[in-house]
C-alpha cells in the first residue's frame, strides 16, 4: 500500500488544487462579468441621464428665452409709451404746474391703452410731480432725492428701469420705468415715469402652458419674487426675497445665463433651473423643471435596466452555481473514481502480496482459519477448502513444548507479533522447520480482529546450513570434529571447568609411521585407516567426550567434567589413553592386508582457571613430542620440567642465530698423541661463548644447529678457521707437522653444496690439505652411502684424510666400510673408558683394532683418561690416543704454549 500512496496523494492534492482553482476562476469570471455589466449598465443609465438633463436644459433654455423675450416686450411697450410722451414733451415744452390738465389727460389716455402700466407720471427738472395719470394723485410728490431721479439729473442716461420698488404711498411694489425729458434745447427738463405693476407678469405667465413639474419665475436683480407659474400661493407674495446663495454668487460673478440644480426655495422640489437676465433689465427669468418629474422615465428605464441586470446577474449566478456544482460533482466523481482505482490497486497489491513466496494464513480473533494462500498450500499440502474453519493447532508437531507456545502467544499479545523458528507438519505427516511470523491485527477502535501468520519452509536452508556447519566444523573424511570445533569446545570446556571447579584432560593421539603406511599402501588405504581408527576411538569414548581429527594422523580427545582430584583425573586419563593405544594396536584390514599399527599419546590435565586454550594445546603438544621421542606406543603426560627444557631449547635456538654474527664461536684444540706421547695432531672442538650462559657444550647446541640448518654455516666457519690454523702452523717449524681433525656433521656432509663450500674454503685458505682430517660418523652412511662415498673420494683426491668418529656405536656394515676411502677409525670413548672394566667393551675395542689393521686403517682411541687405559690400548696395538690424559681441549694459544714449552 505504501508503494502507491505517495503518488496517489500527490494526484489527489493536484486534483483538489485544480478543482479549487477552477472554482476560483469561475467565481472571478462571474464577478468580472457582473462588474462589466454593472459598469455598462451604469454608463448607459448615466448617458441617458445626461441626455435627459441635456434635453431638459435645452427645453428650459428655450422656455427661458421665450419668457425673456416676452418680459422684454412688456418693458418695450412701456418704453415706447414713455418715448412717445417724452418726445411730445420735448417739442411742446413742459407745462408749468398750473397748466397740467392737458398733460394729465394725455397721461390718463396713455394708461388706458397700456394695462401693464398702473400709472404714468411726469416730474419736472426739480423732481416734483407735474402730472399723473391717476386722478387725485398728491401734487406734492417729490422724487428729487431718489437715486433713480439723480441718475437722469446728473447723467445723460435716457432710460432706466428699477427692480421692485416698494411704494409707500400705494403700499405695493412697482417696477419703475423712467425716461429723461429734455427741453427743445436739449437740457434736462424732467423725467417721465411709468409704474409697471408686477402682477401683470403673473397674469401673463398664467397664460403660458407648462409641463408637469415645470415652473417659470421672474425675479428682480435683487432676487425678489416678481411672478411665477404655477402660482406659489400666499406664502410667497411679490417682493419676497428668494434665498439662493448659489444664484447670488453666479450673478455676482457676472454669469448672464446659467443652469443649476437646486431645491426650489418656493415649493421645496428639486429642480433643474435655467436662469437668465431679461435683456438689460433688472429682471431674471427663471425656468425650472422638476427633476423628479423629469427623470421619471429615466428612472423607470433605470429600474427596468436594473431589473434586467439583476435578472442577468441572477441568471449568471445560477449558471455559475450550476457550473460550480457540476464541477464539484465532476471533482467528486473523479475523486471517487480515483479512490476506487486506488482501492482496486491496493486490492491488487494486497492480492499480489498475498500470493507471495511466503505462505500466509489468516485467522479470526478466535484462531479460526479464514484464508490461506497458494504458497501455504504448496508448503503444507493442505488446500484452502480443507483447512478453512479449523485451528492452526493442527500443525503442531509436539516437538515444541507447552512453554514454547505460551512464550509465543505472550509475544503476540504483548508486542503484537512474534517470529521464530518452529517445527510444523505437512499433510503427508512430514515434519519440517519453518520460519513463522504471527501478527495480531487490530481495528481502528483497537479491537483484535485477525491474526496473520506468514511462514517459509526453511528445511532446505536448514539442510544447507547443516552442510555448511558440517563442512565448517567437521572433518569430511572421518566425520569427527575438526580443529575449529575442537578449539571451540575447548574454550567452552574451560569455562565450564572454571565455573564448576572441575578437571579435564586433553589427549593428542599420533599414529606411528603413518606416513610410511600412506606411502606404501596408498592414500585410499591411508584414508580407510584413519576412518577405521576414528570409528574405533569414537566407539570407545563416551558421548560427553570430544574426539577430533586435527589433521593428518593427529587425533585429539577432550575429556570434560571430571569430578575428582588431579590424581584421579590423571588415572582416568591414563586409563583412557591406554585403552586408545590398545584399540589402535588391534589388527586392521587394509588393502587386503591385516596390519597392526601403534600410536603415541600426549596428555595434559586441565584444571580450573589456570591456563588458556593455547597453553593447554602447547602442553599437550609437548607431551606428544615427548611420547614420540620416547619411542613407539607410548603415553606421556605433560611435565612442567619438560616445558622448561623445551623453552630453554627454543631460547637457545633463537640465540644460535645471533652467535655467528656476534662472533661467539670459538675453537678449542685437544691434542692427539702417538705411542711415544708425541703430539701429532689435534681435534678441533667447537665452543660457544654465550654472553649470559658462558661456555656452552657442543652436546647442547650441535643438534640444534643441525635441526635449524645452521650447521652448514657454522661448520664452514669451523673448517675455515681450522684451515687458517693449519696455514699458520705450517709456517712454524715445531708445529708444521701437526694434523687437525675437524668434525663434520652428517647433515653438513649430505648438503648439496657441501663440496663447493669446502673447496671454497680450501681456495680461500690454501691450507696444506694432507694435514687436514675430516671426522665423519657412521650415521652418515645410513642413507645415500654412494653420495657420501663420492664426496669423500672427491676430497680425498685433494689430499684430505677421513676418520670415522664414534666407531662402534652405530650400525655400520663392515662390508661397506671397506669400500669407503677412510684413513682412520676412532674408537668411541664409551668403549675406551670401560675397556678395563667391561670385557665386552674390551672385546669391541680389540676387534676394532684388528679390523682397522685388516683394512689398513689407522686407529685412535678417544677419551683416554688413565695410563692404565693407555697401556691396555698399547698392549693391543693401538698406537694413537686422545683424551684428558694427554690434554683437555684448550684454546689455540694455550695449545701452542704447551707445544712450544
Ligand atoms: N669424558 C671425557 N671426554 C673426553 C676426553 N677426551 C675428549 N673428550 C671429549 O670427547 C669429545 C670428543 O669429541 P667427539 O667424539 O667428536 O664429539 C663431539 C663432536 O661430535 C661434537 N663436536 C664438537 N665440535 C664439533 C664441531 O666443530 N663440529 C661438529 N659437527 N661436531 C662437533 O660435539 C661432541 C662433543 O664435544 P666435546 O664436548 O668437546 O667433547 C669432546 C671432548 O672434549 C676424556 O678423556 N674424557
mmCIF file of C-alpha atoms in Angstrom, residues 666-899:
data_model
loop_
_atom_site.group_PDB
_atom_site.id
_atom_site.type_symbol
_atom_site.label_atom_id
_atom_site.label_comp_id
_atom_site.label_asym_id
_atom_site.label_seq_id
_atom_site.Cartn_x
_atom_site.Cartn_y
_atom_site.Cartn_z
ATOM 1 C CA UNK A 666 85.491 -20.277 19.414
ATOM 2 C CA UNK A 667 87.688 -23.276 18.582
ATOM 3 C CA UNK A 668 89.347 -25.437 21.199
ATOM 4 C CA UNK A 669 92.118 -27.854 20.388
ATOM 5 C CA UNK A 670 92.628 -31.248 22.057
ATOM 6 C CA UNK A 671 95.915 -32.982 21.397
ATOM 7 C CA UNK A 672 96.242 -36.404 19.767
ATOM 8 C CA UNK A 673 99.405 -38.316 20.618
ATOM 9 C CA UNK A 674 101.263 -41.392 19.380
ATOM 10 C CA UNK A 675 102.516 -44.247 21.487
ATOM 11 C CA UNK A 676 105.664 -42.174 22.297
ATOM 12 C CA UNK A 677 103.462 -39.482 23.777
ATOM 13 C CA UNK A 678 104.376 -37.095 20.985
ATOM 14 C CA UNK A 679 101.615 -34.767 19.905
ATOM 15 C CA UNK A 680 100.959 -35.499 16.285
ATOM 16 C CA UNK A 681 97.809 -33.516 15.827
ATOM 17 C CA UNK A 682 94.696 -32.017 17.371
ATOM 18 C CA UNK A 683 90.989 -32.418 17.213
ATOM 19 C CA UNK A 684 89.165 -29.156 16.765
ATOM 20 C CA UNK A 685 86.196 -28.833 19.127
ATOM 21 C CA UNK A 686 83.676 -26.034 18.807
ATOM 22 C CA UNK A 687 82.778 -23.889 21.758
ATOM 23 C CA UNK A 688 80.004 -21.322 22.100
ATOM 24 C CA UNK A 689 80.847 -18.376 24.249
ATOM 25 C CA UNK A 690 77.280 -17.418 25.249
ATOM 26 C CA UNK A 691 77.047 -13.840 26.597
ATOM 27 C CA UNK A 692 74.908 -14.939 29.566
ATOM 28 C CA UNK A 693 75.397 -18.657 29.937
ATOM 29 C CA UNK A 694 79.162 -18.702 29.400
ATOM 30 C CA UNK A 695 80.725 -21.604 27.584
ATOM 31 C CA UNK A 696 78.049 -23.875 26.141
ATOM 32 C CA UNK A 697 78.841 -27.527 25.392
ATOM 33 C CA UNK A 698 78.569 -28.760 21.787
ATOM 34 C CA UNK A 699 76.395 -31.627 23.044
ATOM 35 C CA UNK A 700 73.656 -28.965 23.617
ATOM 36 C CA UNK A 701 73.931 -26.866 20.568
ATOM 37 C CA UNK A 702 75.192 -29.170 17.763
ATOM 38 C CA UNK A 703 71.804 -30.978 17.495
ATOM 39 C CA UNK A 704 70.124 -27.554 17.441
ATOM 40 C CA UNK A 705 72.461 -26.346 14.714
ATOM 41 C CA UNK A 706 71.589 -29.480 12.792
ATOM 42 C CA UNK A 707 67.840 -29.128 13.269
ATOM 43 C CA UNK A 708 67.873 -25.475 12.220
ATOM 44 C CA UNK A 709 70.199 -25.980 9.242
ATOM 45 C CA UNK A 710 72.682 -23.546 10.767
ATOM 46 C CA UNK A 711 75.201 -26.394 10.894
ATOM 47 C CA UNK A 712 76.203 -25.652 7.281
ATOM 48 C CA UNK A 713 77.277 -22.069 8.026
ATOM 49 C CA UNK A 714 78.820 -22.817 11.401
ATOM 50 C CA UNK A 715 80.557 -25.958 10.051
ATOM 51 C CA UNK A 716 82.038 -23.898 7.213
ATOM 52 C CA UNK A 717 83.306 -21.354 9.706
ATOM 53 C CA UNK A 718 84.916 -24.137 11.811
ATOM 54 C CA UNK A 719 86.592 -25.671 8.763
ATOM 55 C CA UNK A 720 87.861 -22.297 7.559
ATOM 56 C CA UNK A 721 89.249 -21.358 10.987
ATOM 57 C CA UNK A 722 90.910 -24.775 11.311
ATOM 58 C CA UNK A 723 92.419 -24.415 7.819
ATOM 59 C CA UNK A 724 93.768 -20.987 8.697
ATOM 60 C CA UNK A 725 95.311 -22.519 11.815
ATOM 61 C CA UNK A 726 96.927 -25.188 9.673
ATOM 62 C CA UNK A 727 98.341 -22.493 7.428
ATOM 63 C CA UNK A 728 99.666 -20.548 10.421
ATOM 64 C CA UNK A 729 101.176 -23.686 11.973
ATOM 65 C CA UNK A 730 102.691 -24.812 8.699
ATOM 66 C CA UNK A 731 104.886 -21.786 8.899
ATOM 67 C CA UNK A 732 106.125 -22.755 12.363
ATOM 68 C CA UNK A 733 108.898 -25.401 12.427
ATOM 69 C CA UNK A 734 107.725 -27.074 15.616
ATOM 70 C CA UNK A 735 104.056 -27.049 14.685
ATOM 71 C CA UNK A 736 104.191 -27.554 10.957
ATOM 72 C CA UNK A 737 103.820 -31.355 11.207
ATOM 73 C CA UNK A 738 100.617 -31.236 13.256
ATOM 74 C CA UNK A 739 97.407 -32.566 11.793
ATOM 75 C CA UNK A 740 93.972 -31.071 12.538
ATOM 76 C CA UNK A 741 90.859 -33.169 12.791
ATOM 77 C CA UNK A 742 87.585 -31.339 12.090
ATOM 78 C CA UNK A 743 84.165 -32.790 12.997
ATOM 79 C CA UNK A 744 81.768 -32.821 10.038
ATOM 80 C CA UNK A 745 78.100 -33.346 10.831
ATOM 81 C CA UNK A 746 76.331 -35.896 8.608
ATOM 82 C CA UNK A 747 73.767 -33.205 7.746
ATOM 83 C CA UNK A 748 76.558 -30.885 6.690
ATOM 84 C CA UNK A 749 78.149 -33.615 4.638
ATOM 85 C CA UNK A 750 74.907 -34.520 2.916
ATOM 86 C CA UNK A 751 74.225 -30.923 1.919
ATOM 87 C CA UNK A 752 74.239 -30.462 -1.866
ATOM 88 C CA UNK A 753 76.614 -27.526 -1.590
ATOM 89 C CA UNK A 754 78.988 -29.235 0.800
ATOM 90 C CA UNK A 755 81.731 -29.904 -1.756
ATOM 91 C CA UNK A 756 81.545 -26.423 -3.230
ATOM 92 C CA UNK A 757 81.674 -24.797 0.198
ATOM 93 C CA UNK A 758 84.633 -26.950 1.306
ATOM 94 C CA UNK A 759 86.506 -26.260 -1.908
ATOM 95 C CA UNK A 760 85.829 -22.553 -1.499
ATOM 96 C CA UNK A 761 87.365 -22.749 1.972
ATOM 97 C CA UNK A 762 90.364 -24.585 0.588
ATOM 98 C CA UNK A 763 90.639 -21.999 -2.115
ATOM 99 C CA UNK A 764 90.468 -19.119 0.321
ATOM 100 C CA UNK A 765 92.874 -20.536 2.932
ATOM 101 C CA UNK A 766 95.332 -22.509 0.757
ATOM 102 C CA UNK A 767 95.715 -24.896 3.693
ATOM 103 C CA UNK A 768 98.014 -27.969 3.474
ATOM 104 C CA UNK A 769 95.206 -30.452 2.950
ATOM 105 C CA UNK A 770 97.269 -33.562 3.622
ATOM 106 C CA UNK A 771 97.340 -32.474 7.252
ATOM 107 C CA UNK A 772 93.599 -31.995 7.388
ATOM 108 C CA UNK A 773 91.496 -34.814 8.712
ATOM 109 C CA UNK A 774 87.701 -34.792 8.495
ATOM 110 C CA UNK A 775 85.863 -36.763 11.175
ATOM 111 C CA UNK A 776 82.632 -38.316 9.993
ATOM 112 C CA UNK A 777 80.236 -40.546 11.915
ATOM 113 C CA UNK A 778 78.719 -43.862 10.970
ATOM 114 C CA UNK A 779 75.254 -42.350 10.693
ATOM 115 C CA UNK A 780 76.487 -40.597 7.547
ATOM 116 C CA UNK A 781 76.392 -43.910 5.766
ATOM 117 C CA UNK A 782 72.918 -44.980 6.822
ATOM 118 C CA UNK A 783 71.396 -43.212 3.832
ATOM 119 C CA UNK A 784 72.810 -42.254 0.443
ATOM 120 C CA UNK A 785 76.011 -44.094 1.038
ATOM 121 C CA UNK A 786 77.166 -43.711 -2.529
ATOM 122 C CA UNK A 787 76.766 -39.978 -2.416
ATOM 123 C CA UNK A 788 78.811 -39.806 0.803
ATOM 124 C CA UNK A 789 81.436 -42.032 -0.685
ATOM 125 C CA UNK A 790 81.655 -39.929 -3.834
ATOM 126 C CA UNK A 791 82.122 -36.758 -1.838
ATOM 127 C CA UNK A 792 84.774 -38.412 0.294
ATOM 128 C CA UNK A 793 86.608 -39.580 -2.789
ATOM 129 C CA UNK A 794 86.488 -36.117 -4.303
ATOM 130 C CA UNK A 795 88.029 -34.610 -1.204
ATOM 131 C CA UNK A 796 90.447 -37.435 -0.779
ATOM 132 C CA UNK A 797 91.712 -36.674 -4.225
ATOM 133 C CA UNK A 798 92.850 -33.320 -2.884
ATOM 134 C CA UNK A 799 94.772 -34.946 -0.032
ATOM 135 C CA UNK A 800 92.164 -34.690 2.682
ATOM 136 C CA UNK A 801 92.030 -37.631 5.064
ATOM 137 C CA UNK A 802 88.991 -39.171 6.794
ATOM 138 C CA UNK A 803 88.484 -40.508 10.269
ATOM 139 C CA UNK A 804 85.405 -42.484 11.287
ATOM 140 C CA UNK A 805 84.308 -40.997 14.633
ATOM 141 C CA UNK A 806 82.484 -42.782 17.456
ATOM 142 C CA UNK A 807 83.204 -46.101 15.843
ATOM 143 C CA UNK A 808 81.278 -48.985 17.385
ATOM 144 C CA UNK A 809 78.189 -47.042 18.394
ATOM 145 C CA UNK A 810 76.412 -47.223 15.058
ATOM 146 C CA UNK A 811 75.199 -49.865 12.745
ATOM 147 C CA UNK A 812 77.986 -49.833 10.242
ATOM 148 C CA UNK A 813 78.161 -52.587 7.777
ATOM 149 C CA UNK A 814 81.679 -53.761 7.820
ATOM 150 C CA UNK A 815 81.451 -54.779 4.191
ATOM 151 C CA UNK A 816 80.590 -51.292 3.208
ATOM 152 C CA UNK A 817 83.271 -49.783 5.489
ATOM 153 C CA UNK A 818 85.833 -51.497 3.379
ATOM 154 C CA UNK A 819 84.669 -49.593 0.339
ATOM 155 C CA UNK A 820 84.955 -46.170 1.969
ATOM 156 C CA UNK A 821 88.085 -44.080 1.497
ATOM 157 C CA UNK A 822 88.753 -43.921 5.240
ATOM 158 C CA UNK A 823 92.159 -43.372 6.823
ATOM 159 C CA UNK A 824 91.363 -43.799 10.456
ATOM 160 C CA UNK A 825 88.959 -45.431 12.858
ATOM 161 C CA UNK A 826 88.289 -43.605 16.077
ATOM 162 C CA UNK A 827 87.249 -45.850 18.924
ATOM 163 C CA UNK A 828 84.449 -44.200 20.845
ATOM 164 C CA UNK A 829 85.340 -43.105 24.338
ATOM 165 C CA UNK A 830 82.433 -45.055 25.825
ATOM 166 C CA UNK A 831 84.277 -48.259 24.943
ATOM 167 C CA UNK A 832 87.711 -46.902 25.870
ATOM 168 C CA UNK A 833 86.696 -45.752 29.293
ATOM 169 C CA UNK A 834 85.168 -49.151 30.109
ATOM 170 C CA UNK A 835 87.880 -51.157 28.470
ATOM 171 C CA UNK A 836 89.338 -52.289 31.752
ATOM 172 C CA UNK A 837 86.040 -52.876 33.473
ATOM 173 C CA UNK A 838 83.978 -54.455 30.764
ATOM 174 C CA UNK A 839 85.107 -57.445 28.862
ATOM 175 C CA UNK A 840 82.504 -56.768 26.246
ATOM 176 C CA UNK A 841 83.907 -53.302 25.699
ATOM 177 C CA UNK A 842 87.398 -54.658 25.656
ATOM 178 C CA UNK A 843 86.353 -57.220 23.065
ATOM 179 C CA UNK A 844 84.787 -54.482 20.907
ATOM 180 C CA UNK A 845 87.922 -52.310 21.167
ATOM 181 C CA UNK A 846 90.134 -55.229 20.434
ATOM 182 C CA UNK A 847 88.143 -56.316 17.414
ATOM 183 C CA UNK A 848 88.021 -52.702 16.208
ATOM 184 C CA UNK A 849 91.804 -52.516 16.330
ATOM 185 C CA UNK A 850 92.028 -55.824 14.432
ATOM 186 C CA UNK A 851 89.502 -54.626 11.916
ATOM 187 C CA UNK A 852 91.405 -51.374 11.359
ATOM 188 C CA UNK A 853 94.588 -53.305 10.876
ATOM 189 C CA UNK A 854 92.921 -55.646 8.402
ATOM 190 C CA UNK A 855 91.574 -52.672 6.466
ATOM 191 C CA UNK A 856 94.941 -50.914 6.673
ATOM 192 C CA UNK A 857 93.417 -48.081 8.646
ATOM 193 C CA UNK A 858 94.949 -46.117 11.419
ATOM 194 C CA UNK A 859 93.226 -46.432 14.756
ATOM 195 C CA UNK A 860 92.959 -43.885 17.518
ATOM 196 C CA UNK A 861 91.279 -44.230 20.873
ATOM 197 C CA UNK A 862 89.460 -41.220 22.296
ATOM 198 C CA UNK A 863 88.576 -40.487 25.853
ATOM 199 C CA UNK A 864 91.757 -41.952 27.259
ATOM 200 C CA UNK A 865 91.887 -40.752 30.776
ATOM 201 C CA UNK A 866 94.221 -43.067 32.559
ATOM 202 C CA UNK A 867 97.632 -44.546 31.895
ATOM 203 C CA UNK A 868 96.131 -47.986 32.532
ATOM 204 C CA UNK A 869 93.804 -47.468 29.691
ATOM 205 C CA UNK A 870 96.643 -46.266 27.529
ATOM 206 C CA UNK A 871 98.850 -49.228 28.374
ATOM 207 C CA UNK A 872 95.959 -51.668 27.671
ATOM 208 C CA UNK A 873 95.474 -49.977 24.305
ATOM 209 C CA UNK A 874 99.180 -50.074 23.583
ATOM 210 C CA UNK A 875 99.240 -53.752 24.510
ATOM 211 C CA UNK A 876 96.518 -54.263 21.944
ATOM 212 C CA UNK A 877 98.350 -52.370 19.214
ATOM 213 C CA UNK A 878 96.514 -49.066 19.405
ATOM 214 C CA UNK A 879 99.220 -46.508 18.983
ATOM 215 C CA UNK A 880 97.337 -43.218 18.824
ATOM 216 C CA UNK A 881 95.371 -41.612 21.636
ATOM 217 C CA UNK A 882 93.263 -38.686 22.594
ATOM 218 C CA UNK A 883 91.944 -37.918 25.993
ATOM 219 C CA UNK A 884 92.299 -35.947 29.151
ATOM 220 C CA UNK A 885 95.352 -37.979 29.962
ATOM 221 C CA UNK A 886 97.176 -36.060 27.243
ATOM 222 C CA UNK A 887 95.397 -32.820 27.415
ATOM 223 C CA UNK A 888 91.961 -31.273 27.622
ATOM 224 C CA UNK A 889 90.598 -29.196 24.767
ATOM 225 C CA UNK A 890 92.149 -25.713 25.073
ATOM 226 C CA UNK A 891 92.321 -22.517 23.105
ATOM 227 C CA UNK A 892 94.895 -22.245 20.304
ATOM 228 C CA UNK A 893 97.179 -20.004 22.312
ATOM 229 C CA UNK A 894 97.217 -22.368 25.268
ATOM 230 C CA UNK A 895 97.827 -25.309 22.986
ATOM 231 C CA UNK A 896 100.662 -23.541 21.191
ATOM 232 C CA UNK A 897 102.180 -22.533 24.510
ATOM 233 C CA UNK A 898 102.032 -26.147 25.591
ATOM 234 C CA UNK A 899 103.646 -27.301 22.353
#
